[in-house]
Amino acid sequence: MITEPDPAPGQRPAATATAQRTVADTDAVPTPRPATTADASNRPRRRARQFVLRSPGGALSLRVRARALLVGVVLLLAAAAIAVVNLSSGDFPIPVADVLRSLIGQGDPGTDFIVHELRLPRALVALLVGAALGASGAVFQGLTRNPLGSPDFVGMTVGAATGALVVILLLDGSGLQVAAGAIAGCVLTSIAIYLLAFRGGTQAFRLILMGVGVSALLEAFNSYLIVKGRLDEALAAQVWLIGSLGGRGWTEVTIVAVTLAVLLPVVLHYGRHLDMLALGDDTATLHGIRVERSRAVLALASVGLAAGATAAAGPIAFVALAAPQLAARLTRSPGPGILPAAGMGAVLLAGSDWAAQRVLPDNDIPAGVVTAAIGGLYLTWLLAREWRRGR
């Protein structure tokens, strides 16, 4: 057996000396260690500022992001400013100060007639229809988890157009009858798409694909109705299909205002479930959410918003598609917020109405032409962006 010699008196063993030198070196120069999960969890995270709004009784509460609220307020102010500009400009220009005095009931009779009877209904329809389309698009994109999920692509507005064309060309109706036909066509189309896409539940891709297929069929039927109609009726139907705010009165304001007053609170209440639904049906069910009930209520409410907007102004294109995505980029939130999307929709349609009245001299073109042009540019950019990301 080989053993180490005992150290001389006062002499440390070599191994002990080496170990102590190692400890001393380690104490002198600390060795960095890799960050662990616990360390990462202890780091302060930058979270979005939030606060909760509660009803007086405490029965209802709403969690609001500070940036989303700020963006929503700015968008509402911008929409109101554009509306005031629309009220002040036209064949008879009116100073903004006189417009404001007329709105609060202190204007002269001539200004009051121009503002209240000729221009205010159109401006209000633009704001309310844009808000309804923006909120409807936000819900559809949240449900389908797809930036292309909107009433335009899913076929709702085409169904509304079919209902209106049936009333105009086959039943020789007008006014409220056309609005009722548009609402009925939109609701029936949405129900048909939902039933066709239902297979023990609904999936986003099935809803979109069924919507695209049903929309193509309805487009063909709409073209057939226009071709077979009388010339004057076909021209009126074609103008309605483009989407216009010209000639809108207090009847259309009432239609879309009642639609928003009834359905927007429902959308805001159930809209809290959108983030959880985006994680999947199983996860949402584990958190106590009735998946099919929430999805059905949100879908029907958003269909109602799109139907009311279409009944008041015709199938305005691309507002429901672009408004939620633009609002999401301003709020820097993962999903389209309903209120910011509504504000952005109001800004887009009010601005498009201003451009429709001012782009061509002495020519009031339908606002749907402007929104279609803006929406085409936005859709091209969106598809190119998604393609670069490899989606």
mmCIF file of C-alpha atoms in Angstrom:
data_model
loop_
_atom_site.group_PDB
_atom_site.id
_atom_site.type_symbol
_atom_site.label_atom_id
_atom_site.label_comp_id
_atom_site.label_asym_id
_atom_site.label_seq_id
_atom_site.Cartn_x
_atom_site.Cartn_y
_atom_site.Cartn_z
ATOM 1 C CA MET A 1 0.000 0.000 0.000
ATOM 2 C CA ILE A 2 1.348 3.417 -0.954
ATOM 3 C CA THR A 3 0.682 6.227 1.477
ATOM 4 C CA GLU A 4 1.536 9.887 1.437
ATOM 5 C CA PRO A 5 4.276 10.943 3.803
ATOM 6 C CA ASP A 6 3.161 12.887 6.817
ATOM 7 C CA PRO A 7 3.775 16.613 6.448
ATOM 8 C CA ALA A 8 6.555 18.184 8.326
ATOM 9 C CA PRO A 9 5.654 20.218 11.408
ATOM 10 C CA GLY A 10 4.238 23.604 10.342
ATOM 11 C CA GLN A 11 3.759 22.457 6.755
ATOM 12 C CA ARG A 12 0.232 22.176 5.232
ATOM 13 C CA PRO A 13 -0.758 19.311 3.002
ATOM 14 C CA ALA A 14 -0.550 20.092 -0.712
ATOM 15 C CA ALA A 15 -4.215 19.291 -1.343
ATOM 16 C CA THR A 16 -5.333 21.513 1.513
ATOM 17 C CA ALA A 17 -3.173 24.381 0.312
ATOM 18 C CA THR A 18 -4.521 24.027 -3.221
ATOM 19 C CA ALA A 19 -8.093 24.017 -1.978
ATOM 20 C CA GLN A 20 -7.534 27.102 0.119
ATOM 21 C CA ARG A 21 -5.874 28.920 -2.780
ATOM 22 C CA THR A 22 -8.871 28.028 -4.943
ATOM 23 C CA VAL A 23 -11.272 29.389 -2.354
ATOM 24 C CA ALA A 24 -9.199 32.543 -2.004
ATOM 25 C CA ASP A 25 -9.127 33.037 -5.771
ATOM 26 C CA THR A 26 -12.858 32.505 -5.960
ATOM 27 C CA ASP A 27 -13.475 35.081 -3.257
ATOM 28 C CA ALA A 28 -11.204 37.567 -5.007
ATOM 29 C CA VAL A 29 -12.796 37.260 -8.482
ATOM 30 C CA PRO A 30 -16.456 36.186 -8.342
ATOM 31 C CA THR A 31 -17.444 33.832 -11.119
ATOM 32 C CA PRO A 32 -20.677 34.837 -12.873
ATOM 33 C CA ARG A 33 -23.340 32.167 -12.704
ATOM 34 C CA PRO A 34 -26.114 31.685 -15.228
ATOM 35 C CA ALA A 35 -29.459 33.240 -14.449
ATOM 36 C CA THR A 36 -32.025 30.780 -13.211
ATOM 37 C CA THR A 37 -35.774 30.765 -13.643
ATOM 38 C CA ALA A 38 -36.215 32.025 -10.118
ATOM 39 C CA ASP A 39 -33.884 34.938 -10.786
ATOM 40 C CA ALA A 40 -35.752 35.823 -13.990
ATOM 41 C CA SER A 41 -39.062 35.734 -12.182
ATOM 42 C CA ASN A 42 -37.728 38.115 -9.522
ATOM 43 C CA ARG A 43 -36.758 40.743 -12.077
ATOM 44 C CA PRO A 44 -39.137 43.694 -12.321
ATOM 45 C CA ARG A 45 -41.285 43.516 -15.440
ATOM 46 C CA ARG A 46 -42.632 46.477 -17.286
ATOM 47 C CA ARG A 47 -46.371 46.060 -17.194
ATOM 48 C CA ALA A 48 -49.053 48.131 -18.805
ATOM 49 C CA ARG A 49 -50.752 50.462 -16.357
ATOM 50 C CA GLN A 50 -54.283 49.356 -15.637
ATOM 51 C CA PHE A 51 -57.130 50.440 -13.430
ATOM 52 C CA VAL A 52 -60.620 49.166 -12.745
ATOM 53 C CA LEU A 53 -63.857 51.077 -13.312
ATOM 54 C CA ARG A 54 -66.723 49.930 -11.080
ATOM 55 C CA SER A 55 -70.412 50.706 -11.103
ATOM 56 C CA PRO A 56 -71.839 52.503 -8.034
ATOM 57 C CA GLY A 57 -73.221 49.247 -6.620
ATOM 58 C CA GLY A 58 -70.094 47.293 -7.460
ATOM 59 C CA ALA A 59 -72.032 44.789 -9.566
ATOM 60 C CA LEU A 60 -70.139 45.640 -12.751
ATOM 61 C CA SER A 61 -66.448 46.301 -13.194
ATOM 62 C CA LEU A 62 -64.244 46.978 -16.198
ATOM 63 C CA ARG A 63 -60.477 46.686 -16.325
ATOM 64 C CA VAL A 64 -59.008 49.404 -18.534
ATOM 65 C CA ARG A 65 -55.465 49.904 -19.797
ATOM 66 C CA ALA A 66 -54.322 53.484 -19.356
ATOM 67 C CA ARG A 67 -52.801 53.721 -22.847
ATOM 68 C CA ALA A 68 -55.913 52.227 -24.456
ATOM 69 C CA LEU A 69 -58.101 54.748 -22.631
ATOM 70 C CA LEU A 70 -55.859 57.627 -23.709
ATOM 71 C CA VAL A 71 -55.878 56.472 -27.341
ATOM 72 C CA GLY A 72 -59.661 56.077 -27.227
ATOM 73 C CA VAL A 73 -60.143 59.604 -25.896
ATOM 74 C CA VAL A 74 -57.810 61.055 -28.537
ATOM 75 C CA LEU A 75 -59.634 59.180 -31.311
ATOM 76 C CA LEU A 76 -63.025 60.418 -30.099
ATOM 77 C CA LEU A 77 -61.756 64.002 -30.023
ATOM 78 C CA ALA A 78 -60.303 63.588 -33.517
ATOM 79 C CA ALA A 79 -63.596 62.190 -34.815
ATOM 80 C CA ALA A 80 -65.512 65.078 -33.248
ATOM 81 C CA ALA A 81 -63.091 67.591 -34.782
ATOM 82 C CA ILE A 82 -63.518 66.059 -38.250
ATOM 83 C CA ALA A 83 -67.299 66.139 -37.821
ATOM 84 C CA VAL A 84 -67.171 69.851 -36.948
ATOM 85 C CA VAL A 85 -65.072 70.482 -40.059
ATOM 86 C CA ASN A 86 -67.662 68.625 -42.142
ATOM 87 C CA LEU A 87 -70.413 70.745 -40.614
ATOM 88 C CA SER A 88 -68.591 73.979 -41.359
ATOM 89 C CA SER A 89 -67.651 73.276 -44.990
ATOM 90 C CA GLY A 90 -69.801 72.860 -48.061
ATOM 91 C CA ASP A 91 -71.564 74.973 -50.653
ATOM 92 C CA PHE A 92 -72.279 77.500 -47.895
ATOM 93 C CA PRO A 93 -69.180 77.681 -45.661
ATOM 94 C CA ILE A 94 -69.892 78.460 -42.028
ATOM 95 C CA PRO A 95 -67.256 79.520 -39.485
ATOM 96 C CA VAL A 96 -66.469 76.891 -36.862
ATOM 97 C CA ALA A 97 -67.481 79.284 -34.076
ATOM 98 C CA ASP A 98 -70.943 79.699 -35.633
ATOM 99 C CA VAL A 99 -71.266 75.934 -35.989
ATOM 100 C CA LEU A 100 -70.470 75.448 -32.303
ATOM 101 C CA ARG A 101 -72.957 78.140 -31.292
ATOM 102 C CA SER A 102 -75.615 76.473 -33.443
ATOM 103 C CA LEU A 103 -74.935 73.089 -31.836
ATOM 104 C CA ILE A 104 -75.545 74.488 -28.364
ATOM 105 C CA GLY A 105 -78.707 76.288 -29.487
ATOM 106 C CA GLN A 106 -77.404 79.838 -29.823
ATOM 107 C CA GLY A 107 -77.151 80.158 -33.627
ATOM 108 C CA ASP A 108 -79.239 82.213 -36.005
ATOM 109 C CA PRO A 109 -82.126 80.540 -37.901
ATOM 110 C CA GLY A 110 -80.281 80.272 -41.224
ATOM 111 C CA THR A 111 -77.240 78.632 -39.670
ATOM 112 C CA ASP A 112 -79.428 76.329 -37.582
ATOM 113 C CA PHE A 113 -81.265 75.114 -40.677
ATOM 114 C CA ILE A 114 -78.064 74.329 -42.578
ATOM 115 C CA VAL A 115 -76.346 72.699 -39.610
ATOM 116 C CA HIS A 116 -79.216 70.771 -38.020
ATOM 117 C CA GLU A 117 -81.269 69.787 -41.036
ATOM 118 C CA LEU A 118 -78.790 69.467 -43.887
ATOM 119 C CA ARG A 119 -75.409 68.492 -42.421
ATOM 120 C CA LEU A 120 -75.747 67.176 -38.882
ATOM 121 C CA PRO A 121 -77.588 63.915 -39.752
ATOM 122 C CA ARG A 122 -74.915 62.993 -42.290
ATOM 123 C CA ALA A 123 -72.100 63.769 -39.854
ATOM 124 C CA LEU A 124 -73.746 61.731 -37.081
ATOM 125 C CA VAL A 125 -74.356 58.777 -39.397
ATOM 126 C CA ALA A 126 -70.679 58.827 -40.366
ATOM 127 C CA LEU A 127 -69.562 58.790 -36.725
ATOM 128 C CA LEU A 128 -72.048 56.172 -35.533
ATOM 129 C CA VAL A 129 -71.692 53.841 -38.519
ATOM 130 C CA GLY A 130 -67.900 54.015 -38.301
ATOM 131 C CA ALA A 131 -68.030 53.215 -34.575
ATOM 132 C CA ALA A 132 -70.401 50.281 -35.131
ATOM 133 C CA LEU A 133 -68.251 48.828 -37.909
ATOM 134 C CA GLY A 134 -65.055 49.266 -35.896
ATOM 135 C CA ALA A 135 -66.512 47.490 -32.851
ATOM 136 C CA SER A 136 -67.977 44.724 -35.008
ATOM 137 C CA GLY A 137 -64.654 44.176 -36.755
ATOM 138 C CA ALA A 138 -62.803 44.036 -33.437
ATOM 139 C CA VAL A 139 -65.106 41.279 -32.172
ATOM 140 C CA PHE A 140 -64.855 39.264 -35.384
ATOM 141 C CA GLN A 141 -61.066 39.495 -35.441
ATOM 142 C CA GLY A 142 -60.947 38.510 -31.785
ATOM 143 C CA LEU A 143 -63.202 35.501 -32.348
ATOM 144 C CA THR A 144 -61.415 34.278 -35.474
ATOM 145 C CA ARG A 145 -57.918 35.279 -34.263
ATOM 146 C CA ASN A 146 -57.296 36.492 -37.786
ATOM 147 C CA PRO A 147 -56.664 40.074 -39.036
ATOM 148 C CA LEU A 148 -58.817 39.267 -42.075
ATOM 149 C CA GLY A 149 -61.802 38.285 -39.941
ATOM 150 C CA SER A 150 -64.316 41.076 -40.520
ATOM 151 C CA PRO A 151 -67.954 41.368 -41.643
ATOM 152 C CA ASP A 152 -66.682 42.216 -45.138
ATOM 153 C CA PHE A 153 -64.816 38.935 -45.603
ATOM 154 C CA VAL A 154 -67.100 36.681 -43.560
ATOM 155 C CA GLY A 155 -70.052 37.625 -45.758
ATOM 156 C CA MET A 156 -72.246 39.594 -43.336
ATOM 157 C CA THR A 157 -72.362 42.838 -45.285
ATOM 158 C CA VAL A 158 -72.966 40.923 -48.514
ATOM 159 C CA GLY A 159 -75.946 39.244 -46.859
ATOM 160 C CA ALA A 160 -77.230 42.646 -45.770
ATOM 161 C CA ALA A 161 -76.862 43.872 -49.345
ATOM 162 C CA THR A 162 -78.856 40.869 -50.577
ATOM 163 C CA GLY A 163 -81.693 41.653 -48.187
ATOM 164 C CA ALA A 164 -81.741 45.292 -49.250
ATOM 165 C CA LEU A 165 -81.670 44.397 -52.958
ATOM 166 C CA VAL A 166 -84.594 42.018 -52.541
ATOM 167 C CA VAL A 167 -86.617 44.852 -51.002
ATOM 168 C CA ILE A 168 -85.529 47.430 -53.616
ATOM 169 C CA LEU A 169 -85.777 45.312 -56.772
ATOM 170 C CA LEU A 170 -88.393 42.667 -55.995
ATOM 171 C CA LEU A 171 -90.650 44.273 -53.387
ATOM 172 C CA ASP A 172 -90.342 47.889 -54.601
ATOM 173 C CA GLY A 173 -89.691 49.108 -51.067
ATOM 174 C CA SER A 174 -87.782 52.116 -49.774
ATOM 175 C CA GLY A 175 -86.701 53.853 -46.579
ATOM 176 C CA LEU A 176 -87.297 51.789 -43.461
ATOM 177 C CA GLN A 177 -88.247 48.751 -45.547
ATOM 178 C CA VAL A 178 -84.787 48.701 -47.127
ATOM 179 C CA ALA A 179 -83.179 49.034 -43.704
ATOM 180 C CA ALA A 180 -85.294 46.171 -42.351
ATOM 181 C CA GLY A 181 -84.377 44.045 -45.359
ATOM 182 C CA ALA A 182 -80.672 44.740 -44.821
ATOM 183 C CA ILE A 183 -80.854 43.770 -41.146
ATOM 184 C CA ALA A 184 -82.816 40.601 -41.925
ATOM 185 C CA GLY A 185 -80.398 39.608 -44.693
ATOM 186 C CA CYS A 186 -77.366 40.133 -42.445
ATOM 187 C CA VAL A 187 -78.827 38.127 -39.553
ATOM 188 C CA LEU A 188 -80.009 35.249 -41.753
ATOM 189 C CA THR A 189 -76.644 35.080 -43.508
ATOM 190 C CA SER A 190 -74.767 34.973 -40.206
ATOM 191 C CA ILE A 191 -77.000 32.182 -38.896
ATOM 192 C CA ALA A 192 -76.498 30.176 -42.092
ATOM 193 C CA ILE A 193 -72.707 30.567 -41.908
ATOM 194 C CA TYR A 194 -72.648 29.594 -38.233
ATOM 195 C CA LEU A 195 -74.731 26.474 -38.832
ATOM 196 C CA LEU A 196 -72.659 25.437 -41.830
ATOM 197 C CA ALA A 197 -69.418 25.885 -39.871
ATOM 198 C CA PHE A 198 -70.673 24.123 -36.712
ATOM 199 C CA ARG A 199 -69.212 20.653 -36.196
ATOM 200 C CA GLY A 200 -69.431 19.923 -32.476
ATOM 201 C CA GLY A 201 -68.208 23.493 -32.020
ATOM 202 C CA THR A 202 -66.933 26.290 -34.225
ATOM 203 C CA GLN A 203 -63.396 26.919 -35.401
ATOM 204 C CA ALA A 204 -62.047 30.176 -36.787
ATOM 205 C CA PHE A 205 -60.860 28.794 -40.108
ATOM 206 C CA ARG A 206 -64.207 27.091 -40.754
ATOM 207 C CA LEU A 207 -66.117 30.324 -40.106
ATOM 208 C CA ILE A 208 -63.880 32.286 -42.476
ATOM 209 C CA LEU A 209 -63.977 29.673 -45.229
ATOM 210 C CA MET A 210 -67.737 29.260 -44.982
ATOM 211 C CA GLY A 211 -68.124 33.026 -44.966
ATOM 212 C CA VAL A 212 -66.029 33.397 -48.101
ATOM 213 C CA GLY A 213 -68.032 30.682 -49.879
ATOM 214 C CA VAL A 214 -71.435 32.067 -48.886
ATOM 215 C CA SER A 215 -70.273 35.588 -49.773
ATOM 216 C CA ALA A 216 -69.344 34.458 -53.298
ATOM 217 C CA LEU A 217 -72.754 32.860 -53.787
ATOM 218 C CA LEU A 218 -74.568 35.958 -52.545
ATOM 219 C CA GLU A 219 -72.441 38.240 -54.751
ATOM 220 C CA ALA A 220 -73.516 36.221 -57.768
ATOM 221 C CA PHE A 221 -77.165 36.422 -56.690
ATOM 222 C CA ASN A 222 -76.871 40.190 -56.153
ATOM 223 C CA SER A 223 -75.442 40.652 -59.643
ATOM 224 C CA TYR A 224 -78.318 38.598 -61.071
ATOM 225 C CA LEU A 225 -80.874 40.794 -59.289
ATOM 226 C CA ILE A 226 -79.283 43.985 -60.636
ATOM 227 C CA VAL A 227 -79.093 42.656 -64.197
ATOM 228 C CA LYS A 228 -82.759 41.598 -64.170
ATOM 229 C CA GLY A 229 -84.035 44.812 -62.546
ATOM 230 C CA ARG A 230 -85.313 47.933 -64.284
ATOM 231 C CA LEU A 231 -82.725 50.532 -65.197
ATOM 232 C CA ASP A 232 -83.729 53.145 -62.608
ATOM 233 C CA GLU A 233 -84.026 50.526 -59.855
ATOM 234 C CA ALA A 234 -80.703 48.951 -60.832
ATOM 235 C CA LEU A 235 -78.961 52.333 -60.651
ATOM 236 C CA ALA A 236 -80.424 53.041 -57.205
ATOM 237 C CA ALA A 237 -79.431 49.569 -56.026
ATOM 238 C CA GLN A 238 -75.893 49.980 -57.345
ATOM 239 C CA VAL A 239 -75.444 53.295 -55.524
ATOM 240 C CA TRP A 240 -76.697 51.659 -52.336
ATOM 241 C CA LEU A 241 -74.240 48.767 -52.792
ATOM 242 C CA ILE A 242 -71.286 51.164 -52.936
ATOM 243 C CA GLY A 243 -72.166 52.679 -49.579
ATOM 244 C CA SER A 244 -72.999 56.343 -49.301
ATOM 245 C CA LEU A 245 -73.748 58.907 -46.619
ATOM 246 C CA GLY A 246 -75.460 61.370 -48.933
ATOM 247 C CA GLY A 247 -79.109 62.088 -48.271
ATOM 248 C CA ARG A 248 -79.079 60.434 -44.854
ATOM 249 C CA GLY A 249 -81.555 61.845 -42.354
ATOM 250 C CA TRP A 250 -82.639 61.430 -38.766
ATOM 251 C CA THR A 251 -84.229 58.050 -39.516
ATOM 252 C CA GLU A 252 -80.825 56.545 -40.295
ATOM 253 C CA VAL A 253 -79.331 58.272 -37.253
ATOM 254 C CA THR A 254 -81.983 56.667 -35.060
ATOM 255 C CA ILE A 255 -81.393 53.196 -36.539
ATOM 256 C CA VAL A 256 -77.666 53.096 -35.911
ATOM 257 C CA ALA A 257 -77.882 54.966 -32.598
ATOM 258 C CA VAL A 258 -80.370 52.465 -31.173
ATOM 259 C CA THR A 259 -78.219 49.611 -32.475
ATOM 260 C CA LEU A 260 -75.157 50.956 -30.680
ATOM 261 C CA ALA A 261 -77.058 51.749 -27.469
ATOM 262 C CA VAL A 262 -78.411 48.203 -27.248
ATOM 263 C CA LEU A 263 -75.528 46.066 -28.511
ATOM 264 C CA LEU A 264 -72.348 47.935 -27.572
ATOM 265 C CA PRO A 265 -72.780 47.286 -23.806
ATOM 266 C CA VAL A 266 -73.315 43.580 -24.568
ATOM 267 C CA VAL A 267 -70.157 43.488 -26.677
ATOM 268 C CA LEU A 268 -68.148 45.267 -23.978
ATOM 269 C CA HIS A 269 -69.389 42.887 -21.272
ATOM 270 C CA TYR A 270 -68.665 39.667 -23.158
ATOM 271 C CA GLY A 271 -65.608 41.149 -24.849
ATOM 272 C CA ARG A 272 -63.678 40.437 -21.644
ATOM 273 C CA HIS A 273 -63.733 36.772 -22.682
ATOM 274 C CA LEU A 274 -61.995 37.352 -26.018
ATOM 275 C CA ASP A 275 -58.459 37.113 -24.597
ATOM 276 C CA MET A 276 -59.313 33.845 -22.854
ATOM 277 C CA LEU A 277 -61.045 32.425 -25.925
ATOM 278 C CA ALA A 278 -57.886 33.161 -27.904
ATOM 279 C CA LEU A 279 -56.018 30.641 -25.697
ATOM 280 C CA GLY A 280 -58.287 27.818 -26.814
ATOM 281 C CA ASP A 281 -61.617 26.310 -25.816
ATOM 282 C CA ASP A 282 -60.121 23.966 -23.216
ATOM 283 C CA THR A 283 -58.269 26.747 -21.405
ATOM 284 C CA ALA A 284 -61.288 29.027 -21.473
ATOM 285 C CA THR A 285 -63.508 26.239 -20.099
ATOM 286 C CA LEU A 286 -61.062 25.597 -17.252
ATOM 287 C CA HIS A 287 -61.359 29.272 -16.294
ATOM 288 C CA GLY A 288 -65.134 29.012 -16.008
ATOM 289 C CA ILE A 289 -66.127 30.542 -19.360
ATOM 290 C CA ARG A 290 -69.041 29.064 -21.257
ATOM 291 C CA VAL A 291 -67.285 28.947 -24.587
ATOM 292 C CA GLU A 292 -70.136 28.370 -27.013
ATOM 293 C CA ARG A 293 -72.448 30.766 -25.180
ATOM 294 C CA SER A 294 -69.869 33.574 -25.110
ATOM 295 C CA ARG A 295 -68.915 32.990 -28.730
ATOM 296 C CA ALA A 296 -72.544 32.928 -29.866
ATOM 297 C CA VAL A 297 -73.472 36.103 -27.951
ATOM 298 C CA LEU A 298 -70.422 37.977 -29.252
ATOM 299 C CA ALA A 299 -71.036 36.802 -32.800
ATOM 300 C CA LEU A 300 -74.721 37.759 -32.775
ATOM 301 C CA ALA A 301 -74.040 41.139 -31.180
ATOM 302 C CA SER A 302 -71.313 41.971 -33.695
ATOM 303 C CA VAL A 303 -73.596 40.838 -36.515
ATOM 304 C CA GLY A 304 -76.260 43.183 -35.169
ATOM 305 C CA LEU A 305 -73.789 46.077 -35.137
ATOM 306 C CA ALA A 306 -72.790 45.371 -38.737
ATOM 307 C CA ALA A 307 -76.437 45.016 -39.745
ATOM 308 C CA GLY A 308 -77.450 48.330 -38.185
ATOM 309 C CA ALA A 309 -74.506 50.105 -39.788
ATOM 310 C CA THR A 310 -75.254 48.590 -43.195
ATOM 311 C CA ALA A 311 -78.943 49.442 -42.927
ATOM 312 C CA ALA A 312 -78.080 53.094 -42.275
ATOM 313 C CA ALA A 313 -75.342 53.682 -44.860
ATOM 314 C CA GLY A 314 -75.070 50.620 -47.078
ATOM 315 C CA PRO A 315 -72.174 48.144 -47.121
ATOM 316 C CA ILE A 316 -69.270 50.510 -46.360
ATOM 317 C CA ALA A 317 -66.178 48.487 -47.212
ATOM 318 C CA PHE A 318 -62.941 47.940 -45.250
ATOM 319 C CA VAL A 319 -63.705 50.073 -42.179
ATOM 320 C CA ALA A 320 -64.409 46.975 -40.072
ATOM 321 C CA LEU A 321 -61.223 45.391 -41.435
ATOM 322 C CA ALA A 322 -58.748 48.228 -40.927
ATOM 323 C CA ALA A 323 -60.020 50.030 -37.813
ATOM 324 C CA PRO A 324 -59.258 47.276 -35.232
ATOM 325 C CA GLN A 325 -55.730 46.691 -36.519
ATOM 326 C CA LEU A 326 -54.863 50.383 -36.635
ATOM 327 C CA ALA A 327 -56.250 50.831 -33.110
ATOM 328 C CA ALA A 328 -54.252 47.843 -31.850
ATOM 329 C CA ARG A 329 -51.046 49.389 -33.179
ATOM 330 C CA LEU A 330 -51.782 52.664 -31.419
ATOM 331 C CA THR A 331 -52.651 51.022 -28.107
ATOM 332 C CA ARG A 332 -49.786 48.477 -28.387
ATOM 333 C CA SER A 333 -52.096 45.784 -27.106
ATOM 334 C CA PRO A 334 -52.033 42.123 -28.178
ATOM 335 C CA GLY A 335 -55.614 42.238 -29.426
ATOM 336 C CA PRO A 336 -57.970 44.790 -30.922
ATOM 337 C CA GLY A 337 -59.718 46.709 -28.146
ATOM 338 C CA ILE A 338 -63.389 47.297 -28.783
ATOM 339 C CA LEU A 339 -63.617 50.943 -27.726
ATOM 340 C CA PRO A 340 -60.390 52.063 -29.485
ATOM 341 C CA ALA A 341 -61.532 50.196 -32.600
ATOM 342 C CA ALA A 342 -64.882 51.989 -32.463
ATOM 343 C CA GLY A 343 -63.124 55.341 -32.166
ATOM 344 C CA MET A 344 -60.801 54.518 -35.056
ATOM 345 C CA GLY A 345 -63.780 53.466 -37.178
ATOM 346 C CA ALA A 346 -65.473 56.797 -36.502
ATOM 347 C CA VAL A 347 -62.307 58.670 -37.491
ATOM 348 C CA LEU A 348 -61.874 56.646 -40.700
ATOM 349 C CA LEU A 349 -65.450 57.057 -41.911
ATOM 350 C CA ALA A 350 -65.745 60.726 -40.937
ATOM 351 C CA GLY A 351 -62.432 61.443 -42.680
ATOM 352 C CA SER A 352 -63.502 59.420 -45.730
ATOM 353 C CA ASP A 353 -66.759 61.378 -45.894
ATOM 354 C CA TRP A 354 -64.790 64.638 -45.840
ATOM 355 C CA ALA A 355 -62.571 63.351 -48.665
ATOM 356 C CA ALA A 356 -65.611 62.132 -50.613
ATOM 357 C CA GLN A 357 -67.075 65.645 -50.572
ATOM 358 C CA ARG A 358 -63.824 67.536 -51.215
ATOM 359 C CA VAL A 359 -61.535 65.383 -53.417
ATOM 360 C CA LEU A 360 -63.311 66.133 -56.709
ATOM 361 C CA PRO A 361 -64.583 69.678 -57.324
ATOM 362 C CA ASP A 362 -68.376 70.004 -57.454
ATOM 363 C CA ASN A 363 -68.731 66.248 -57.136
ATOM 364 C CA ASP A 364 -69.993 64.416 -54.040
ATOM 365 C CA ILE A 365 -68.817 60.840 -54.534
ATOM 366 C CA PRO A 366 -70.006 58.007 -52.238
ATOM 367 C CA ALA A 367 -67.914 57.523 -49.121
ATOM 368 C CA GLY A 368 -67.668 53.815 -49.924
ATOM 369 C CA VAL A 369 -65.417 54.649 -52.863
ATOM 370 C CA VAL A 370 -62.911 56.364 -50.575
ATOM 371 C CA THR A 371 -62.991 53.614 -47.932
ATOM 372 C CA ALA A 372 -62.535 50.977 -50.646
ATOM 373 C CA ALA A 373 -59.464 52.799 -51.975
ATOM 374 C CA ILE A 374 -57.967 53.192 -48.490
ATOM 375 C CA GLY A 375 -58.877 49.631 -47.584
ATOM 376 C CA GLY A 376 -57.300 48.239 -50.743
ATOM 377 C CA LEU A 377 -54.006 49.912 -49.885
ATOM 378 C CA TYR A 378 -54.230 48.670 -46.301
ATOM 379 C CA LEU A 379 -55.062 45.104 -47.370
ATOM 380 C CA THR A 380 -52.113 45.053 -49.781
ATOM 381 C CA TRP A 381 -49.790 46.216 -47.004
ATOM 382 C CA LEU A 382 -51.239 43.687 -44.533
ATOM 383 C CA LEU A 383 -50.871 40.735 -46.904
ATOM 384 C CA ALA A 384 -47.314 41.740 -47.808
ATOM 385 C CA ARG A 385 -46.434 42.073 -44.125
ATOM 386 C CA GLU A 386 -47.892 38.674 -43.244
ATOM 387 C CA TRP A 387 -46.113 37.107 -46.234
ATOM 388 C CA ARG A 388 -42.755 38.520 -45.079
ATOM 389 C CA ARG A 389 -43.379 36.996 -41.672
ATOM 390 C CA GLY A 390 -43.960 33.634 -43.324
ATOM 391 C CA ARG A 391 -47.588 33.283 -42.237
#
